[in-house]
JSON list of C-alpha atoms and ligand atoms in Angstrom, two decimals:
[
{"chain": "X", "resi": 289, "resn": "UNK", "atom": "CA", "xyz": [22.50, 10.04, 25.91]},
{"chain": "X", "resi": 290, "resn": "UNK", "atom": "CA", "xyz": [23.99, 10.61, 22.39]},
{"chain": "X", "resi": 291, "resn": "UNK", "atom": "CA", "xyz": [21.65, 8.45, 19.71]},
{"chain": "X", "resi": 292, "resn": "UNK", "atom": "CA", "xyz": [23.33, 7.73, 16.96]},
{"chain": "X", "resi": 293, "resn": "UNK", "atom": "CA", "xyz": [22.41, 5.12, 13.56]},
{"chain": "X", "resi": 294, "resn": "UNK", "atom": "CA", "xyz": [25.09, 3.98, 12.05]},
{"chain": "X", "resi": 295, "resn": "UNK", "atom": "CA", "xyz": [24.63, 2.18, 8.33]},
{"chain": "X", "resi": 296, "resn": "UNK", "atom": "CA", "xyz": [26.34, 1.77, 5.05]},
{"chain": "X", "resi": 297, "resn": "UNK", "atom": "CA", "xyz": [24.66, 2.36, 2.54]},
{"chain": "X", "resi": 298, "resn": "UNK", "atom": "CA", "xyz": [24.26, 2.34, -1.43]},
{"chain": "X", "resi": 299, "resn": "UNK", "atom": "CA", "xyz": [23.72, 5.60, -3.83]},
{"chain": "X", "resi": 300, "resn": "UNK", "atom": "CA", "xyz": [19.93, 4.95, -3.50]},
{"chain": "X", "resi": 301, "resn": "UNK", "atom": "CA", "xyz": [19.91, 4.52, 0.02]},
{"chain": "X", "resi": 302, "resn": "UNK", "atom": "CA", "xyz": [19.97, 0.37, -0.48]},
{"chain": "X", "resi": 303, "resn": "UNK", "atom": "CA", "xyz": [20.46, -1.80, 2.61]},
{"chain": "X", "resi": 304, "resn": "UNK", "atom": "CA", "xyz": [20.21, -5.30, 2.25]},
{"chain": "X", "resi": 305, "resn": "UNK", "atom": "CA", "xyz": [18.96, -8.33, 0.15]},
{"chain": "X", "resi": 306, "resn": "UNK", "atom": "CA", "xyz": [17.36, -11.61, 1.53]},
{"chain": "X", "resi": 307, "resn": "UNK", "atom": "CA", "xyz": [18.30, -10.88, 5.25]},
{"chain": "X", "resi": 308, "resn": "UNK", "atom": "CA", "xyz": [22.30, -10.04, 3.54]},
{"chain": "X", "resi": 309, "resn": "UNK", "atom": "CA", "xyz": [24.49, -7.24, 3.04]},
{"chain": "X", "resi": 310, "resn": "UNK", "atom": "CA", "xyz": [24.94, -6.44, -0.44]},
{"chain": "X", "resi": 311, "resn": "UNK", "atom": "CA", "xyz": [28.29, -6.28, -0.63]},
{"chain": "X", "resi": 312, "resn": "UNK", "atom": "CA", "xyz": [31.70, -7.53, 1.44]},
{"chain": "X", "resi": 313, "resn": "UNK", "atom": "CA", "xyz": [33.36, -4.28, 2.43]},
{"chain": "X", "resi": 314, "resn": "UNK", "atom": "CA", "xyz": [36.02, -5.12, 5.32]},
{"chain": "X", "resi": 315, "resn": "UNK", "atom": "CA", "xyz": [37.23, -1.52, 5.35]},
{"chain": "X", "resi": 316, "resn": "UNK", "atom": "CA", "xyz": [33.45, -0.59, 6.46]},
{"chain": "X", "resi": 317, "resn": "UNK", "atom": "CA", "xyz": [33.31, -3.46, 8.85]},
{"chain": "X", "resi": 318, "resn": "UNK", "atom": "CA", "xyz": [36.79, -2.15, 10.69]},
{"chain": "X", "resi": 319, "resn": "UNK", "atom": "CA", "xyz": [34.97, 1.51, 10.32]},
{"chain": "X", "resi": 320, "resn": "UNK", "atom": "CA", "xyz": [31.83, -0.50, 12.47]},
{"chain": "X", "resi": 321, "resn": "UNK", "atom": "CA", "xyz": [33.89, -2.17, 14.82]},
{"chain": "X", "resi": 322, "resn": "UNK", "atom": "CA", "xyz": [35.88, 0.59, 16.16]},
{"chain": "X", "resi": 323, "resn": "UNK", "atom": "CA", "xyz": [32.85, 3.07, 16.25]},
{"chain": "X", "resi": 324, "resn": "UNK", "atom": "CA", "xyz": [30.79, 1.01, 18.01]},
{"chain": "X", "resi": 325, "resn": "UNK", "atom": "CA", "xyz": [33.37, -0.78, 20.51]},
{"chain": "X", "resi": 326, "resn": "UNK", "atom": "CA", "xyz": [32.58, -0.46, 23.73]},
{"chain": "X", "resi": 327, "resn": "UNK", "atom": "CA", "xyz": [29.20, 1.15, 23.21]},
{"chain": "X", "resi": 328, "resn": "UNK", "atom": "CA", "xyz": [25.53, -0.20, 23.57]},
{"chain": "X", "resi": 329, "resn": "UNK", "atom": "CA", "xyz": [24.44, -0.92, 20.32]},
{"chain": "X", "resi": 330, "resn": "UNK", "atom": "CA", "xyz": [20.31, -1.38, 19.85]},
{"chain": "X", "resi": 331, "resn": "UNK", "atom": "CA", "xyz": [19.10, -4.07, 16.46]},
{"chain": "X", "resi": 332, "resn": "UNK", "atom": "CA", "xyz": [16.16, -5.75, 15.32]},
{"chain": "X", "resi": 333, "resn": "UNK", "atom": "CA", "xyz": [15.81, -9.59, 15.47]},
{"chain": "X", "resi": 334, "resn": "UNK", "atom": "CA", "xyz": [16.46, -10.13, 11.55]},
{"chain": "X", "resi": 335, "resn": "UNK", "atom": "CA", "xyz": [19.67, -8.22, 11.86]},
{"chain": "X", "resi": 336, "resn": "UNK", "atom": "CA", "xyz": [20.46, -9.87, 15.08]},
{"chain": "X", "resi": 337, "resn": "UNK", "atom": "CA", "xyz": [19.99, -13.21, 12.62]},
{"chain": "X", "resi": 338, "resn": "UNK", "atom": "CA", "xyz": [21.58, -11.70, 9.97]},
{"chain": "X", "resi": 339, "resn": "UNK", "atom": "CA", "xyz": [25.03, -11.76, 11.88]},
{"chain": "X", "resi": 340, "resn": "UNK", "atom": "CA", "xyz": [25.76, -15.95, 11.53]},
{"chain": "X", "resi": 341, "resn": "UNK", "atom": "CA", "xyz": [24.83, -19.03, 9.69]},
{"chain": "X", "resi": 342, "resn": "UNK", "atom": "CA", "xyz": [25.00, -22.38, 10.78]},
{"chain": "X", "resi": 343, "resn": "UNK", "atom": "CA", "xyz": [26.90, -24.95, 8.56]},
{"chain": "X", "resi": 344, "resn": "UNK", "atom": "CA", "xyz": [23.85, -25.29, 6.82]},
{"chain": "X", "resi": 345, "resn": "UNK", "atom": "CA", "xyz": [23.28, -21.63, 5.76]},
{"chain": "X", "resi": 346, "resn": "UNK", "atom": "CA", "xyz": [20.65, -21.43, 8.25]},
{"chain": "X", "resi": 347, "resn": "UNK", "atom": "CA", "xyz": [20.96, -17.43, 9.96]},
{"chain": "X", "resi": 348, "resn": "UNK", "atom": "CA", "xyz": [21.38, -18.41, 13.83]},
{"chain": "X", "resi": 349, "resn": "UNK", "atom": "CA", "xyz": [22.47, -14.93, 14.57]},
{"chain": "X", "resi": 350, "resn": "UNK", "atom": "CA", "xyz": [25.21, -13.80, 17.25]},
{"chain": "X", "resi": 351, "resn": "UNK", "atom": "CA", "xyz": [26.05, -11.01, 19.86]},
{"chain": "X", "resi": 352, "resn": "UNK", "atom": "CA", "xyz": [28.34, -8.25, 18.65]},
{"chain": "X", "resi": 353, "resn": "UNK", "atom": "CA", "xyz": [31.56, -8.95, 21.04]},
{"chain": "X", "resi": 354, "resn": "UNK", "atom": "CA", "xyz": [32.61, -5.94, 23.59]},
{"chain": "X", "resi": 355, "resn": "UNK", "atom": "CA", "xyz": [29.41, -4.31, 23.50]},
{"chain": "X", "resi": 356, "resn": "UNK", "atom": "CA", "xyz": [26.04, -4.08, 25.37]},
{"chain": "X", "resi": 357, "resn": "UNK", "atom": "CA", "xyz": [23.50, -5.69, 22.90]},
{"chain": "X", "resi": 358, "resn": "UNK", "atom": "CA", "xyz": [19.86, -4.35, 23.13]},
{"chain": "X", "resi": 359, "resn": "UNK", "atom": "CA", "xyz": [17.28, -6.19, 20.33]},
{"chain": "X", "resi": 360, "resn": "UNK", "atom": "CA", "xyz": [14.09, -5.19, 19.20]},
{"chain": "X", "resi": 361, "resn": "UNK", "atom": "CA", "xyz": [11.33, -7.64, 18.41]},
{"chain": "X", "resi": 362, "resn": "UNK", "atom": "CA", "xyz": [7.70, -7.92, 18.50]},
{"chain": "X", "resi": 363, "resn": "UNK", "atom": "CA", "xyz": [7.93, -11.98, 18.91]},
{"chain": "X", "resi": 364, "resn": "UNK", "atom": "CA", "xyz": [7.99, -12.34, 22.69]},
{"chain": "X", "resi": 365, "resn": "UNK", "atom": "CA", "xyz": [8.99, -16.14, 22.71]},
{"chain": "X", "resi": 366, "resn": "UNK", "atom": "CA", "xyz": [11.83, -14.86, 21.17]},
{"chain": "X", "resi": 367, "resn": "UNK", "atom": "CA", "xyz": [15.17, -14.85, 24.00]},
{"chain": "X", "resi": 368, "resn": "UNK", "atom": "CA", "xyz": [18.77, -14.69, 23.47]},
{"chain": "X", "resi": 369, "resn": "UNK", "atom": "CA", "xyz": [21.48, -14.90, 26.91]},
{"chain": "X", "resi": 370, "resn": "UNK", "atom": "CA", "xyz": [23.72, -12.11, 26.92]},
{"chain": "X", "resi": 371, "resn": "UNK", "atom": "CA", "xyz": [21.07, -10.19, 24.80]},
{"chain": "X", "resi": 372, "resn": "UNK", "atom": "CA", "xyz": [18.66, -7.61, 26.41]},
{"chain": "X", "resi": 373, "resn": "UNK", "atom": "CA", "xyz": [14.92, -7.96, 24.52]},
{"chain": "X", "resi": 374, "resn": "UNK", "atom": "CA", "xyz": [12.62, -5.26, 24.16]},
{"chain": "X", "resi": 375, "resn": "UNK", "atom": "CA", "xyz": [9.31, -5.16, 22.29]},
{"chain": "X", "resi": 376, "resn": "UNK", "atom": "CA", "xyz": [8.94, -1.19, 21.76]},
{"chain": "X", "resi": 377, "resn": "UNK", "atom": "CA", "xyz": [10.59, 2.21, 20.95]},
{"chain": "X", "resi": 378, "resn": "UNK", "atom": "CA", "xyz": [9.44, 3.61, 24.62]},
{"chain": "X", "resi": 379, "resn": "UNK", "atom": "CA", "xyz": [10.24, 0.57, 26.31]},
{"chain": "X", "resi": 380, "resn": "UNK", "atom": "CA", "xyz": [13.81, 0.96, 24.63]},
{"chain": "X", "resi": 381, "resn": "UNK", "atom": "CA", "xyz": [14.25, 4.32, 25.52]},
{"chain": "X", "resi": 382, "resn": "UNK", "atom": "CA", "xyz": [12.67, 4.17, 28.93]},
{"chain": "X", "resi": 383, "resn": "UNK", "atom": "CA", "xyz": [15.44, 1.17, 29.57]},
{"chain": "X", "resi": 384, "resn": "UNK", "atom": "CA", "xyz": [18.40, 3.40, 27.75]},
{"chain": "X", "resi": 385, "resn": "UNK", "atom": "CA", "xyz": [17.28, 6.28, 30.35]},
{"chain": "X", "resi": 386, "resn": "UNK", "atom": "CA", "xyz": [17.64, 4.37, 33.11]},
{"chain": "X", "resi": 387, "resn": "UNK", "atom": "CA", "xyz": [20.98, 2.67, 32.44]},
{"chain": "X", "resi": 388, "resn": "UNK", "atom": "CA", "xyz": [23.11, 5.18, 30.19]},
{"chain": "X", "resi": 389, "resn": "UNK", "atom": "CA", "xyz": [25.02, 8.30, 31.17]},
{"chain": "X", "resi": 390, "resn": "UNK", "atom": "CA", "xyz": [24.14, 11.43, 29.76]},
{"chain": "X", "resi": 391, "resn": "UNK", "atom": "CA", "xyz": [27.14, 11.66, 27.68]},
{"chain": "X", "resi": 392, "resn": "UNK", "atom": "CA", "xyz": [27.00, 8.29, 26.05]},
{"chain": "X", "resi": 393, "resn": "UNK", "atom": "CA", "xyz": [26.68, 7.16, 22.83]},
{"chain": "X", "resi": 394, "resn": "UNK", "atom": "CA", "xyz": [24.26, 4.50, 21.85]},
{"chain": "X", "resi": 395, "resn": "UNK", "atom": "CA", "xyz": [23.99, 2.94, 18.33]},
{"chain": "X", "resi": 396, "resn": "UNK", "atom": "CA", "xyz": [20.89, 1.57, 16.46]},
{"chain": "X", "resi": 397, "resn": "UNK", "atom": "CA", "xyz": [22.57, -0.77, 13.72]},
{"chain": "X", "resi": 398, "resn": "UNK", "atom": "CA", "xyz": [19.82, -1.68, 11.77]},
{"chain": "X", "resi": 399, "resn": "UNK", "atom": "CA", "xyz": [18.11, -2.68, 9.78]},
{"chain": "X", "resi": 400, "resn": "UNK", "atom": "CA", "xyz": [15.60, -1.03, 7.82]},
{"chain": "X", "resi": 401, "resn": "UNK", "atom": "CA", "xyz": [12.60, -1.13, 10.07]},
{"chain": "X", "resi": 402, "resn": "UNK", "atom": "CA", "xyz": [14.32, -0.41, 12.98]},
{"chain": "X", "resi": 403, "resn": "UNK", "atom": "CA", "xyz": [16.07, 2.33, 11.55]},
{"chain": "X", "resi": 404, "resn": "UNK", "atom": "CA", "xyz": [12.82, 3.77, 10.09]},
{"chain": "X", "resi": 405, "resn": "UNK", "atom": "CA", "xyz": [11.81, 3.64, 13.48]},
{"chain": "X", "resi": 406, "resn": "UNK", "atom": "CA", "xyz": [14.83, 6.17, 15.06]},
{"chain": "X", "resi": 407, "resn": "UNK", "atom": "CA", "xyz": [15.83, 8.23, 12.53]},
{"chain": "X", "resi": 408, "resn": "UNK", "atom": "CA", "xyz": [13.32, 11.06, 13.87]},
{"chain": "X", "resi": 409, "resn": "UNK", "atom": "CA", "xyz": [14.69, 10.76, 17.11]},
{"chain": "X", "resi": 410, "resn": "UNK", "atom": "CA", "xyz": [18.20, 10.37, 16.45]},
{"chain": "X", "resi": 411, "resn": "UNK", "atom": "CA", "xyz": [20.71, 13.05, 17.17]},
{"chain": "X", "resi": 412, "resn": "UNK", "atom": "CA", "xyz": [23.38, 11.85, 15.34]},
{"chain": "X", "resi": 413, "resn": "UNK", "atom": "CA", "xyz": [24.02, 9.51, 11.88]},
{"chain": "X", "resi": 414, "resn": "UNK", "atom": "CA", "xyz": [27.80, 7.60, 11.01]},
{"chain": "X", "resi": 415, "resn": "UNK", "atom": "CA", "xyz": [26.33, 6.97, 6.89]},
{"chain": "X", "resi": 416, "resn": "UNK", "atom": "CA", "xyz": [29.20, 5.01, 4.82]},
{"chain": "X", "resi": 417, "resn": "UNK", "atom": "CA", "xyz": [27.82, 6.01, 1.51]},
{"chain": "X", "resi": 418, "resn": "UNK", "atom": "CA", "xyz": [28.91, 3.53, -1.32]},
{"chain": "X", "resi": 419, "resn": "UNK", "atom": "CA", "xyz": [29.52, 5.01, -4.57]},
{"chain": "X", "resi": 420, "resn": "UNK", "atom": "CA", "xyz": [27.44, 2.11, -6.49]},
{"chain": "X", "resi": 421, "resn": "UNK", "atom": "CA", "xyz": [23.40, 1.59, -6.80]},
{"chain": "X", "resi": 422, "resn": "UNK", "atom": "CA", "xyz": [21.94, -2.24, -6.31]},
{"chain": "X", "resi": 423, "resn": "UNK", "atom": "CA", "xyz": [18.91, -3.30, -8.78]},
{"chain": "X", "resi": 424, "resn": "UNK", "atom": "CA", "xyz": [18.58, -6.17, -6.42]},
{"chain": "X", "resi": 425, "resn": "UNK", "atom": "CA", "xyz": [17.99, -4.54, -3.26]},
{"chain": "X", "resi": 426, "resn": "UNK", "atom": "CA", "xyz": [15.03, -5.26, -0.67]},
{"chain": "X", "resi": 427, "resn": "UNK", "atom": "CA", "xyz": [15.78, -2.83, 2.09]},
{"chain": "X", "resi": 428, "resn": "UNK", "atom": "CA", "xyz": [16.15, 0.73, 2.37]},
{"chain": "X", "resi": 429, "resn": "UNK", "atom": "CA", "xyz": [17.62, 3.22, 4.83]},
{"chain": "X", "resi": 430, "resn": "UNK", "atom": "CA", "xyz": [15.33, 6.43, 5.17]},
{"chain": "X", "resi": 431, "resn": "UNK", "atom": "CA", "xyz": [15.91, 9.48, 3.41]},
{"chain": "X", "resi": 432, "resn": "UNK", "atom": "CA", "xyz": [18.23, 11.78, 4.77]},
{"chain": "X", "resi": 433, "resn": "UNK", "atom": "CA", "xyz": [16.74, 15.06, 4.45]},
{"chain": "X", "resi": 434, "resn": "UNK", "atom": "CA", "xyz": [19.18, 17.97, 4.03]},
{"chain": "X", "resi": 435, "resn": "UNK", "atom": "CA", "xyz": [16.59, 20.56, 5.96]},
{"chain": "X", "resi": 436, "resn": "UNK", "atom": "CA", "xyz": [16.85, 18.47, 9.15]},
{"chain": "X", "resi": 437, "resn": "UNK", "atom": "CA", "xyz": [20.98, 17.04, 8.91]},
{"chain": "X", "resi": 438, "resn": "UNK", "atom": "CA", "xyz": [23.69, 18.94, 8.52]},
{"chain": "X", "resi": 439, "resn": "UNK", "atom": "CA", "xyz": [26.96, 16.89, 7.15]},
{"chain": "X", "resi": 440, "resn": "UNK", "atom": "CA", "xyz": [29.81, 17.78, 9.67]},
{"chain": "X", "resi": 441, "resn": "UNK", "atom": "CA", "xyz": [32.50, 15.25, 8.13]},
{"chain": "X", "resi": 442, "resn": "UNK", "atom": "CA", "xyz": [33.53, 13.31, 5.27]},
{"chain": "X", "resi": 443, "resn": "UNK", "atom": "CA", "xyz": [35.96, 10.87, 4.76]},
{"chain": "X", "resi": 444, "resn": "UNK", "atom": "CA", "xyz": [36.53, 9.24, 1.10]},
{"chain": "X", "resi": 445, "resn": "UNK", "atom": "CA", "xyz": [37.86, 6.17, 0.62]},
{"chain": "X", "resi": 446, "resn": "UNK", "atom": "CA", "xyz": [39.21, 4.67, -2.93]},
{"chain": "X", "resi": 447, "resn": "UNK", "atom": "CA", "xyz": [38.07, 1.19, -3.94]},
{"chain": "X", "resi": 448, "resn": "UNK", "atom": "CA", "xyz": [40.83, -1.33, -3.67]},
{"chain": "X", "resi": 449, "resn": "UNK", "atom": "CA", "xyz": [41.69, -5.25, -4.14]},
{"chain": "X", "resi": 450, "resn": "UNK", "atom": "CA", "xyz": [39.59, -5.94, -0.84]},
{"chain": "X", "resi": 451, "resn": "UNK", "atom": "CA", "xyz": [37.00, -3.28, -1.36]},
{"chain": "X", "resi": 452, "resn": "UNK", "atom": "CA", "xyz": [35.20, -3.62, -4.34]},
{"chain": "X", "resi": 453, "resn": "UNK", "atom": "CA", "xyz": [33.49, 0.19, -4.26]},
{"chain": "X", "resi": 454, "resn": "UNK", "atom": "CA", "xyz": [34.50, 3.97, -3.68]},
{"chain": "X", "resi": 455, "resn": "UNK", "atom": "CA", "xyz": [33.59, 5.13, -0.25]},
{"chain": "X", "resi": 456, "resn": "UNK", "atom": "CA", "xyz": [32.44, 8.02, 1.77]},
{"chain": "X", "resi": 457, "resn": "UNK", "atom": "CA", "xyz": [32.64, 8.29, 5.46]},
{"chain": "X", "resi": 458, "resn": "UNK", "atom": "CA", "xyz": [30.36, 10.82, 6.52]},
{"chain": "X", "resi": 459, "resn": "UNK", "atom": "CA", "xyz": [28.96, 11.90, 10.29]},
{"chain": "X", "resi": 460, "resn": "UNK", "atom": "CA", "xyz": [25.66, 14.19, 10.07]},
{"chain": "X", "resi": 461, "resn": "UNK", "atom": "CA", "xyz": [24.14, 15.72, 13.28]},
{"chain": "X", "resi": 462, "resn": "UNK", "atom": "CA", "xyz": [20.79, 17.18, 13.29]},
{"chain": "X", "resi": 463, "resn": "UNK", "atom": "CA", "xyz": [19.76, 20.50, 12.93]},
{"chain": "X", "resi": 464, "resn": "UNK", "atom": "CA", "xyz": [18.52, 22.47, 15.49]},
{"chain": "X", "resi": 465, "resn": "UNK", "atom": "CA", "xyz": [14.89, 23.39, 14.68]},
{"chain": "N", "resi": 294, "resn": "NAP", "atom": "N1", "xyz": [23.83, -1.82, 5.20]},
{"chain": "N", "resi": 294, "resn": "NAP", "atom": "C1", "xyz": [23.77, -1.77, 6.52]},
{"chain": "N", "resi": 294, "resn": "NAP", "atom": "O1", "xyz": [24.46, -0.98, 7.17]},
{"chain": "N", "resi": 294, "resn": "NAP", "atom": "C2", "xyz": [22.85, -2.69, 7.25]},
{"chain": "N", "resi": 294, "resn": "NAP", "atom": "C3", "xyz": [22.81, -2.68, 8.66]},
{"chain": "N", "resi": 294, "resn": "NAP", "atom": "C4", "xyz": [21.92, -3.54, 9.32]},
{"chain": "N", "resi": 294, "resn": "NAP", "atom": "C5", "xyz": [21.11, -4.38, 8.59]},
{"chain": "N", "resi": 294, "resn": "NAP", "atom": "N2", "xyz": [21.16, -4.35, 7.23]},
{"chain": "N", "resi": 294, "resn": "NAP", "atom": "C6", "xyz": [20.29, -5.22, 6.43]},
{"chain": "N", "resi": 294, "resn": "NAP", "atom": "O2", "xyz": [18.94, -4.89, 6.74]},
{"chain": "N", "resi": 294, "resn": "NAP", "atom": "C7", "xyz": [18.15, -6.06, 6.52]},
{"chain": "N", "resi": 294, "resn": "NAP", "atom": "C8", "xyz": [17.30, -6.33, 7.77]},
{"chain": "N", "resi": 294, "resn": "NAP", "atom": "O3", "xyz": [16.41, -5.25, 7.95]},
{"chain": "N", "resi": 294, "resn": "NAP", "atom": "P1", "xyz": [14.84, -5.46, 8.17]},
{"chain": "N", "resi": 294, "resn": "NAP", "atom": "O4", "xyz": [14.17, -4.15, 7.98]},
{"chain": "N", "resi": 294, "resn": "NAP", "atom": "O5", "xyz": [14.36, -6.61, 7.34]},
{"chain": "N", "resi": 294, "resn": "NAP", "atom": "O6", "xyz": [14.75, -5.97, 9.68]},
{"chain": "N", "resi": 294, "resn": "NAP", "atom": "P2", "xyz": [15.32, -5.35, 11.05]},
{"chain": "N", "resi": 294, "resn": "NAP", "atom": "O7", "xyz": [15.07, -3.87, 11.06]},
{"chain": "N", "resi": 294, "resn": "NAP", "atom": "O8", "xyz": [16.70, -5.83, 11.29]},
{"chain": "N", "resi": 294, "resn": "NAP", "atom": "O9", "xyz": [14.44, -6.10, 12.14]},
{"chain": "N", "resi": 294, "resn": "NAP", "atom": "C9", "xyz": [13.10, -6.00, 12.16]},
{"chain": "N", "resi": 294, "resn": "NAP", "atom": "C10", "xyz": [12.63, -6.61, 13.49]},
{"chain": "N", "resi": 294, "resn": "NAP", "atom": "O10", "xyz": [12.15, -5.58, 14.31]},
{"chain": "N", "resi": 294, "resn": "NAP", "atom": "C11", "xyz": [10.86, -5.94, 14.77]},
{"chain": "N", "resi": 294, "resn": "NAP", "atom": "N3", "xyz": [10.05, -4.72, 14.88]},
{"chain": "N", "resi": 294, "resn": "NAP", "atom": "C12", "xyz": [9.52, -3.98, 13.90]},
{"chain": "N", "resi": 294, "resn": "NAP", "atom": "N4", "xyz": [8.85, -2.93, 14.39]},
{"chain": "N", "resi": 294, "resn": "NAP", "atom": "C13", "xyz": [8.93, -3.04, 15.74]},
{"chain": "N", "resi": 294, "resn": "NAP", "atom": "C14", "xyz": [8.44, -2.28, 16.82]},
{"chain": "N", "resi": 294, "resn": "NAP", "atom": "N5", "xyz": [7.74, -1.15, 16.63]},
{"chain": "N", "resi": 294, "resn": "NAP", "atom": "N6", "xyz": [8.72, -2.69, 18.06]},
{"chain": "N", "resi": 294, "resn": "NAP", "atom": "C15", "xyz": [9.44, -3.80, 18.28]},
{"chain": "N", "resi": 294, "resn": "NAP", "atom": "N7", "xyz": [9.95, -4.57, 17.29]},
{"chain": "N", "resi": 294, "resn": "NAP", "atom": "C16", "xyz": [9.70, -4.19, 16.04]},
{"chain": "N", "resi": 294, "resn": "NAP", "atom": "C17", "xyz": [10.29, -6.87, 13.74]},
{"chain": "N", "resi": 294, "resn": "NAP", "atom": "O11", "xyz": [9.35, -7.72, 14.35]},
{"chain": "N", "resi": 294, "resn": "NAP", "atom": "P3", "xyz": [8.19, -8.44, 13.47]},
{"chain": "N", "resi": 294, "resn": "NAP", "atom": "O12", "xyz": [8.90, -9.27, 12.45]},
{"chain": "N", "resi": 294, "resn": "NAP", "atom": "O13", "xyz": [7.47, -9.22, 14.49]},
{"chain": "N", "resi": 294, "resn": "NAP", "atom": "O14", "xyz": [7.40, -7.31, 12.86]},
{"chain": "N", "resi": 294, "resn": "NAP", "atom": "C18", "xyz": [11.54, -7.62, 13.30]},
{"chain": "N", "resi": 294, "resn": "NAP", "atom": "O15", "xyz": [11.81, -8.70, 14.16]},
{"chain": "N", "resi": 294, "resn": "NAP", "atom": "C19", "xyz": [19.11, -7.20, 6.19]},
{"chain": "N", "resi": 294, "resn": "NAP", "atom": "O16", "xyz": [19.19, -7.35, 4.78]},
{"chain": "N", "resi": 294, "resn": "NAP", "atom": "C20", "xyz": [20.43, -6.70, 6.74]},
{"chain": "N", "resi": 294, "resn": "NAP", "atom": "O17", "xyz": [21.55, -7.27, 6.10]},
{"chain": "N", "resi": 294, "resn": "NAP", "atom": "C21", "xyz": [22.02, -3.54, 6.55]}
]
């Protein structure tokens, strides 16, 4: 198994806001999509919530289509159909042992906690760095230290009617220690 974190984030590593992105990119969300179709993608419940509101702004949350959906909580009233719940990191990876390939790629996709949680077990990160920093932010991805990922491709996008910020696609894999 490949185990790879995939996140945007800003020039000071910002995340989110009030259980929100902070920005509307759909160029990053097409970027999401099509990297993560098909796979088995692994969040924690407030992301998982994060994904819908009901018509009264209440987060209600909702299954990423065309993939396997794994979330991790420590509230074990807490079920979703379609959903598989787990309360641990070794109960997720024992689970991902015994139902991946060797070859695949699974995706943690947030947030912060959870990818606090991976990053030193990771093999692989998809970063969309946005070229802007957020006062307002609540949530942070890790550092990404240089000693232990190497950057193995870039992409930059210009900002545009649609997509308020300059972007860079980048892949890292880890280092071999
Ligand atoms: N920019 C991006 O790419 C991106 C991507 C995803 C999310 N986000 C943002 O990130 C924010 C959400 O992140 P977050 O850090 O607040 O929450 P989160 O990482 O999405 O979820 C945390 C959940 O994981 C549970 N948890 C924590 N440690 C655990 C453990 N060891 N075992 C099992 N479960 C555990 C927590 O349970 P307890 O509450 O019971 O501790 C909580 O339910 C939002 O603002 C969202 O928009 C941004």
């Amino acid at each position: 198994m490949i185990l790879s974190l995939i996140a945007a984030i800003g020039k000071n590593n910002e995340l989110g806001k009030k259980n929100d992105l902070l920005w509307n990119l759909p160029v990053d969300m097409k970027h999401f999509r099509e990297t993560t179709r098909g796979h088995t993608v692994i969040m924690g419940q407030k992301t998982f919530e994060s994904l819908a509101q009901d018509e009264n702004g209440k987060q209600i949350g909702r299954l990423l289509p065309n993939r396997r959906n794994i979330i991790l909580t420590q509230d074990k009233n807490f079920e979703k159909e379609g959903a598989e719940i787990v309360y641990s990191i070794p109960e997720t990876m024992e689970l991902l042992s015994k139902t991946t390939k060797k070859d695949e790629e699974v995706f943690v996709i947030g947030g912060g906690m959870i990818y606090k949680l991976f990053i030193d077990i990771a093999d692989k990160l998809y970063i969309t760095h946005v070229n802007a920093s957020f006062s307002d932010a609540e949530i942070f991805f890790p550092i990404i230290e240089k000693t232990k990922w190497e950057k193995t491709k870039s992409t930059l996008f210009q900002k545009d009617d649609q997509n308020k910020y300059d972007l860079e696609f980048c892949e890292y894999i880890k280092k071999v220690s």
